[in-house]
C-alpha positions as a printed NumPy array, in Angstrom:
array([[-21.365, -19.104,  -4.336],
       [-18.687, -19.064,  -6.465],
       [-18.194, -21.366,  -9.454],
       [-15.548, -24.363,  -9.018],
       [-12.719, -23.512, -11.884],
       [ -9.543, -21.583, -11.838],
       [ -8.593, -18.227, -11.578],
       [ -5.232, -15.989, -12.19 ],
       [ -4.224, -12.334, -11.626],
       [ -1.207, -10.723, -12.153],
       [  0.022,  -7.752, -10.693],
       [  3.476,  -5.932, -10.886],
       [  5.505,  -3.983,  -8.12 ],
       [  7.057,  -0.657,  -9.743],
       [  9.927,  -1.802, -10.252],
       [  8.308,  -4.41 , -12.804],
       [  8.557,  -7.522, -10.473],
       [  5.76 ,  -9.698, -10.836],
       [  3.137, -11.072,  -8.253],
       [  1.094, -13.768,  -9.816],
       [ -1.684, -16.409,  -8.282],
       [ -3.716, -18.683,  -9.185],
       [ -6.892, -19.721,  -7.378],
       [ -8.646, -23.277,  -7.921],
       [-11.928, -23.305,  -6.237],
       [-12.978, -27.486,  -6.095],
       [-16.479, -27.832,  -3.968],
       [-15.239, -26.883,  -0.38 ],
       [-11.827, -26.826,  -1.069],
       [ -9.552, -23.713,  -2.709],
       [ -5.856, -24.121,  -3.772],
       [ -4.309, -21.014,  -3.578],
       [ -0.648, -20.984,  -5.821],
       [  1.637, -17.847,  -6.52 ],
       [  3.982, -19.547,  -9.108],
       [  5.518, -17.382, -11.297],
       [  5.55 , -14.243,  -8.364],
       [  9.12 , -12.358,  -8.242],
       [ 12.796, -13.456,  -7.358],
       [ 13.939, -11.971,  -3.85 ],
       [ 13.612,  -8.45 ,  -3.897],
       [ 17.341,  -6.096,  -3.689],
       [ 15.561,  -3.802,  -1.967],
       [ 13.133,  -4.353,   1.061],
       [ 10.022,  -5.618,  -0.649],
       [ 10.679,  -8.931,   0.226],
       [  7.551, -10.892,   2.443],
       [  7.284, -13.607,   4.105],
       [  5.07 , -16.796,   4.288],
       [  3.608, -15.521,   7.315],
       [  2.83 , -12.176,   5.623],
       [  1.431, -14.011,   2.657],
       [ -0.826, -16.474,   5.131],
       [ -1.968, -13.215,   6.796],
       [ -2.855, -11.636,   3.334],
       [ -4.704, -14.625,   2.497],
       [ -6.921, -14.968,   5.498],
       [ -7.558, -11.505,   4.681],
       [ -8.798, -12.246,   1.82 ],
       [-10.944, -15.73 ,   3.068],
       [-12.886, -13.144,   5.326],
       [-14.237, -10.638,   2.312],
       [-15.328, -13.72 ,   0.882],
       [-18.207, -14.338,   3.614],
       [-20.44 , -11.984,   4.545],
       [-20.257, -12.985,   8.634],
       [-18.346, -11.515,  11.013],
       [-15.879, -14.856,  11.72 ],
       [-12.846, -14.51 ,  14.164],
       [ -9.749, -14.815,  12.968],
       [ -8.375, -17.578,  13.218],
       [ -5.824, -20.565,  12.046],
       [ -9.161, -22.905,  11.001],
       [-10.26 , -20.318,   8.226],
       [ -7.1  , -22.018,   6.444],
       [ -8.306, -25.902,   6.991],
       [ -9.93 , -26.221,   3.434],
       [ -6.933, -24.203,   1.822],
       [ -3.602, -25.001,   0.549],
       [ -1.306, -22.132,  -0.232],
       [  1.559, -22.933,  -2.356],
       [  4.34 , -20.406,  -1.722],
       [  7.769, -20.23 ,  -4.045],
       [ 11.1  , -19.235,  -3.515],
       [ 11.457, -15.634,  -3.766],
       [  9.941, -12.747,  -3.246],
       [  7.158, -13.963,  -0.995],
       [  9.139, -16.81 ,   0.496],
       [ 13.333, -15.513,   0.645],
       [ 16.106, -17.84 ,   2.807],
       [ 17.121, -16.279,   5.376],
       [ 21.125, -17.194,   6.47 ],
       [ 22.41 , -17.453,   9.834],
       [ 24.642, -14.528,   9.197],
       [ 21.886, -11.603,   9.441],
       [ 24.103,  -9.092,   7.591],
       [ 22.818, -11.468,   4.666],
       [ 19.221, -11.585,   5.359],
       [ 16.652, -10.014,   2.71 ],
       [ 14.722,  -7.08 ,   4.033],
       [ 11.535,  -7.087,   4.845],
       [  9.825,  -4.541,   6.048],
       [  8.24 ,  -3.231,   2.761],
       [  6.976,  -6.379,   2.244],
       [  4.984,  -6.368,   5.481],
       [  3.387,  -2.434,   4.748],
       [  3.405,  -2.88 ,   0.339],
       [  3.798,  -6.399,  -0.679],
       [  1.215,  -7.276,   1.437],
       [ -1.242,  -4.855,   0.215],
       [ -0.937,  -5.651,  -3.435],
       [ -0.9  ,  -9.219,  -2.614],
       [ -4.311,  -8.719,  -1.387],
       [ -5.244,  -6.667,  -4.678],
       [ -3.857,  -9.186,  -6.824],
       [ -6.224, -11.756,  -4.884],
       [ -9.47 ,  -9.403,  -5.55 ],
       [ -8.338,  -9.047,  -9.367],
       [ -8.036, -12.73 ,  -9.603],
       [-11.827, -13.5  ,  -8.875],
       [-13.528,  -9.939, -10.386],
       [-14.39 ,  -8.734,  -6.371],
       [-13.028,  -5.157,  -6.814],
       [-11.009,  -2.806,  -8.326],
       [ -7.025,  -2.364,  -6.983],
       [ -7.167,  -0.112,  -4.241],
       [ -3.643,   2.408,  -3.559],
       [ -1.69 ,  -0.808,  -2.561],
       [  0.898,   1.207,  -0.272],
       [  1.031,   2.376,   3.232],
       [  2.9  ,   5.684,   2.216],
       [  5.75 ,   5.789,   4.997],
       [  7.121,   8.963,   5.875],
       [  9.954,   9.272,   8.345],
       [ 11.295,  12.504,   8.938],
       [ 14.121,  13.479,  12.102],
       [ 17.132,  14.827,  12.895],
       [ 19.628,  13.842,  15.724],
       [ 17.406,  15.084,  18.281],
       [ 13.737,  12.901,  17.694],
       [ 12.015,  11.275,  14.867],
       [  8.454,  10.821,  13.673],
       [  6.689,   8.05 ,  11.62 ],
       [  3.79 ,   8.327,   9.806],
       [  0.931,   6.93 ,   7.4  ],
       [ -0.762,   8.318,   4.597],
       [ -4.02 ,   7.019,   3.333],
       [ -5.161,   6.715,  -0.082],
       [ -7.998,   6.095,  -2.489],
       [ -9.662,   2.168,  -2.447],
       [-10.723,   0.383,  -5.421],
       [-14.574,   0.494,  -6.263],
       [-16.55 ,  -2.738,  -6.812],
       [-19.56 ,  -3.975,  -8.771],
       [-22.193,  -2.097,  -6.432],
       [-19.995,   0.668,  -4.471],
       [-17.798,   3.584,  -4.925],
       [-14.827,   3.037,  -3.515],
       [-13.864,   5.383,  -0.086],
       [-11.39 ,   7.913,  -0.403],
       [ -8.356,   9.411,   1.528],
       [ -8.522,   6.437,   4.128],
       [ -6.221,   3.158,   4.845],
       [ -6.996,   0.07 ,   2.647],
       [ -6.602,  -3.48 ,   3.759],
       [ -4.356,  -2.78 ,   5.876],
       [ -6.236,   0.083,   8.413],
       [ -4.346,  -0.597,  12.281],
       [ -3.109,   3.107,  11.814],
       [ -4.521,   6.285,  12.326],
       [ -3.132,  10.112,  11.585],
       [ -1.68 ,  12.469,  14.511],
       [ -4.183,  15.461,  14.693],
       [ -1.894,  18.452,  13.041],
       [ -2.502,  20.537,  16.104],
       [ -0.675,  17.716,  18.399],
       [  2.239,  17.036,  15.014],
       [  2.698,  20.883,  14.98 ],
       [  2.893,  21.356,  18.75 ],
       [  5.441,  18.095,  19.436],
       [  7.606,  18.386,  16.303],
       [  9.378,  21.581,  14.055],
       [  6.724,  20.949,  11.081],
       [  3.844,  23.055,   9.581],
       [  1.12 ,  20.847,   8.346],
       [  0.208,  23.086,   5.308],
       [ -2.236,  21.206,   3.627],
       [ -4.055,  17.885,   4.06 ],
       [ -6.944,  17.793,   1.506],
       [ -8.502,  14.583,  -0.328],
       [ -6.962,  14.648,  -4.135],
       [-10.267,  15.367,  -6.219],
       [-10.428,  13.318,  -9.35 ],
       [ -7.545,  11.016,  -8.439],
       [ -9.784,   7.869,  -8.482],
       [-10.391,   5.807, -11.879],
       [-13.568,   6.473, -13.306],
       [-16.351,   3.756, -14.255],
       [-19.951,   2.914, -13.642],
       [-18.627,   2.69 , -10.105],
       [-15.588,   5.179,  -9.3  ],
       [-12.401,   4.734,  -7.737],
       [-11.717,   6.707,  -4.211],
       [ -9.648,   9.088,  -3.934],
       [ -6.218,   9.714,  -3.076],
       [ -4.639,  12.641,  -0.458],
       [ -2.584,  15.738,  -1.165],
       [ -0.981,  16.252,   2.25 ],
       [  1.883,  18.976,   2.885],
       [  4.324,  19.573,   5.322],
       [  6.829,  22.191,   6.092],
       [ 10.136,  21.771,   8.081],
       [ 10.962,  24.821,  10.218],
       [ 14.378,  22.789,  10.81 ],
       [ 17.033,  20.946,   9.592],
       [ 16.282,  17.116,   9.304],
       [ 16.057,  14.007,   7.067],
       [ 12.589,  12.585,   5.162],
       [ 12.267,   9.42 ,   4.009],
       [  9.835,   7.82 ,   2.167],
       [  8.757,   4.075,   1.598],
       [  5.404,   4.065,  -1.163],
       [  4.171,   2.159,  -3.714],
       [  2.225,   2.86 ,  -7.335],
       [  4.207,   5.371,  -8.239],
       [  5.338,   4.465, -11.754],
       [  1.958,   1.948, -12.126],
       [ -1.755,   2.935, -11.851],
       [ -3.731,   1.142,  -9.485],
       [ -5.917,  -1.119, -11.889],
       [ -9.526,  -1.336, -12.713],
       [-11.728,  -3.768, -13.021],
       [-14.344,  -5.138, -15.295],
       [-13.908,  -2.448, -17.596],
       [-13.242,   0.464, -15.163],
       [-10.487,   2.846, -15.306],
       [ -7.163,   2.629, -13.387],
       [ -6.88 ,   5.318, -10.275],
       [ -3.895,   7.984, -10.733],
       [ -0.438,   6.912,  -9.421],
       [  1.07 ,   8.355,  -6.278],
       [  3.623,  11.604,  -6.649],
       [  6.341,  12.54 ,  -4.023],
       [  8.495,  15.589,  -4.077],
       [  9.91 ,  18.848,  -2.35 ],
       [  9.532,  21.774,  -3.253],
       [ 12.522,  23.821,  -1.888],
       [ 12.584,  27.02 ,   0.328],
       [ 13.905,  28.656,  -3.   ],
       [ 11.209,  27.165,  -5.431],
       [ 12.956,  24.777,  -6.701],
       [ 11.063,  21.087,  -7.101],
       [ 13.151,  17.98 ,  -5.921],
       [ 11.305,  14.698,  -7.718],
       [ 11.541,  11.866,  -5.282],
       [ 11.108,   8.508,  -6.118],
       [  8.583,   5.652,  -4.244],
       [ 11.262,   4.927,  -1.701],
       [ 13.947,   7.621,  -0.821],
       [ 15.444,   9.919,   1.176],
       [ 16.242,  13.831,   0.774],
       [ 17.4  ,  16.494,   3.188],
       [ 15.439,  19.03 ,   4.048],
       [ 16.207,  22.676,   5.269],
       [ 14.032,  24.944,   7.149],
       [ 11.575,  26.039,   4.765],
       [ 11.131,  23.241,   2.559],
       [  7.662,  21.491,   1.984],
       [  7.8  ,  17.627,   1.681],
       [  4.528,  16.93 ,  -0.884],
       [  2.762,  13.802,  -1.184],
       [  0.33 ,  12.906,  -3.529],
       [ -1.393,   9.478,  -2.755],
       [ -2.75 ,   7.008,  -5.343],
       [ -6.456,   7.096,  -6.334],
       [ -8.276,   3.441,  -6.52 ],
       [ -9.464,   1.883,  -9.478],
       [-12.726,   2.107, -10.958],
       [-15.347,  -0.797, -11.633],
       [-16.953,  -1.131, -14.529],
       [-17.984,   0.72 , -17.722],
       [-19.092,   4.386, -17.516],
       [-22.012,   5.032, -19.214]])
């Protein structure tokens, strides 16, 4: 249904490192190429082919409105073309040298996939991050993700406070978080008016609080928080993602998309999830 030709996106991690592609649709055949995408990553953005393959399936299967299984033969008529770099690092036999990778499986990934639906017009960038929270002490230690606000398209809104793209997760009810672990849940609300407007609007984002009644250490591994989740087709970019603390004494701690802070008992960890992007003009 779509017509044979080429078409690019090109999207940019906050840090300013690019992801590009290029896809060439030919009759029943697609190249897909991400020349031009990012060096290896210092930090741990870096993905892998695998992750990339997985991204593009991903994106394969919006394509066709049947439910197909997943598997290897949706990738028979494609050929992915993968650089060195970012999506494709060495990796050394001595491991202390090996690039890190475990953003790249919970961020890249996701705005690999956005970078994909901006290439062929399909929808609006949706939050693009998994917001990671860590938070423990010496005695246990908790995990969690945060969802966010998905892009719209050219005939839907998109959904807010839920998982994009990448959805295997799912939130621990605050009455089981609050009865397991030292933490107060004090607010998890959908972030009104976080999603870009446009004849179709954004989803969007979450507010969600919590307050340590102990000593521990948070950590925090997010993307779009120095870049707006884009629009499309004329539609206006969602609102970025915010993380900080406020302290026990009212002081405000800014924390950037990945890092770590101590907290005291008290102190309220506060993140602010991205809002998607909307699709086309307002009117």
């Amino acid at each position: 249904r779509i017509p044979d030709g080429e078409y690019a996106a090109e999207e940019q991690l906050d840090d300013g490192t690019p992801l590009k592609v290029a896809v060439r649709l030919d009759g029943d055949s697609a190249a897909i190429d991400f020349a031009g995408s990012g060096d290896v990553h210092p930090g741990n953005l870096n993905a892998t082919p695998a992750i990339v393959h997985s991204a593009v399936i991903y994106f394969l299967r919006l394509l066709i409105p049947e439910p197909l299984p997943l598997n290897e033969g949706l990738l028979r008529a494609v050929t992915i073309a993968i650089p060195p770099g970012l999506l494709s690092p060495s990796f050394p036999d001595d491991p202390g040298e090996a690039p890190a990778v475990v953003g790249g499986n919970v961020e890249t990934s996701q705005r690999l996939v956005d970078t994909l639906l901006k290439a062929l017009g399909l929808a609006a960038c949706s939050q693009g991050t998994m917001n990671n929270v860590i938070f423990g002490n010496e005695r246990f230690g908790y995990y969690e993700t945060v969802g966010g606000g998905c892009g719209a398209g050219p005939d839907f809104d998109g959904a807010s406070a839920v998982h994009s793209h990448m959805t295997n997760t799912r939130m621990t009810d605050p009455e089981v978080l609050e009865s397991r672990f030292p933490v107060r849940v004090d607010e998890f609300s959908i972030r009104r008016g976080s999603g870009g407007a446009g004849a179709f609007k954004g989803g969007d984002g979450i507010t969600r609080r919590l307050q340590f009644l102990e000593r521990m250490t948070a950590t925090v591994l997010s993307s779009h928080r120095s870049t707006r989740p884009a629009g499309a087709d004329g539609g206006q970019p969602g609102h970025p993602g915010h993380n900080f603390v406020e302290r026990a004494d009212g002081t405000v701690v800014e924390l950037d998309g990945n890092d770590e802070v101590e907290m005291a008992a008290g102190d309220v960890f506060v993140m602010q999830t991205p809002g998607g992007g909307g699709f086309g003009t307002a009117t």
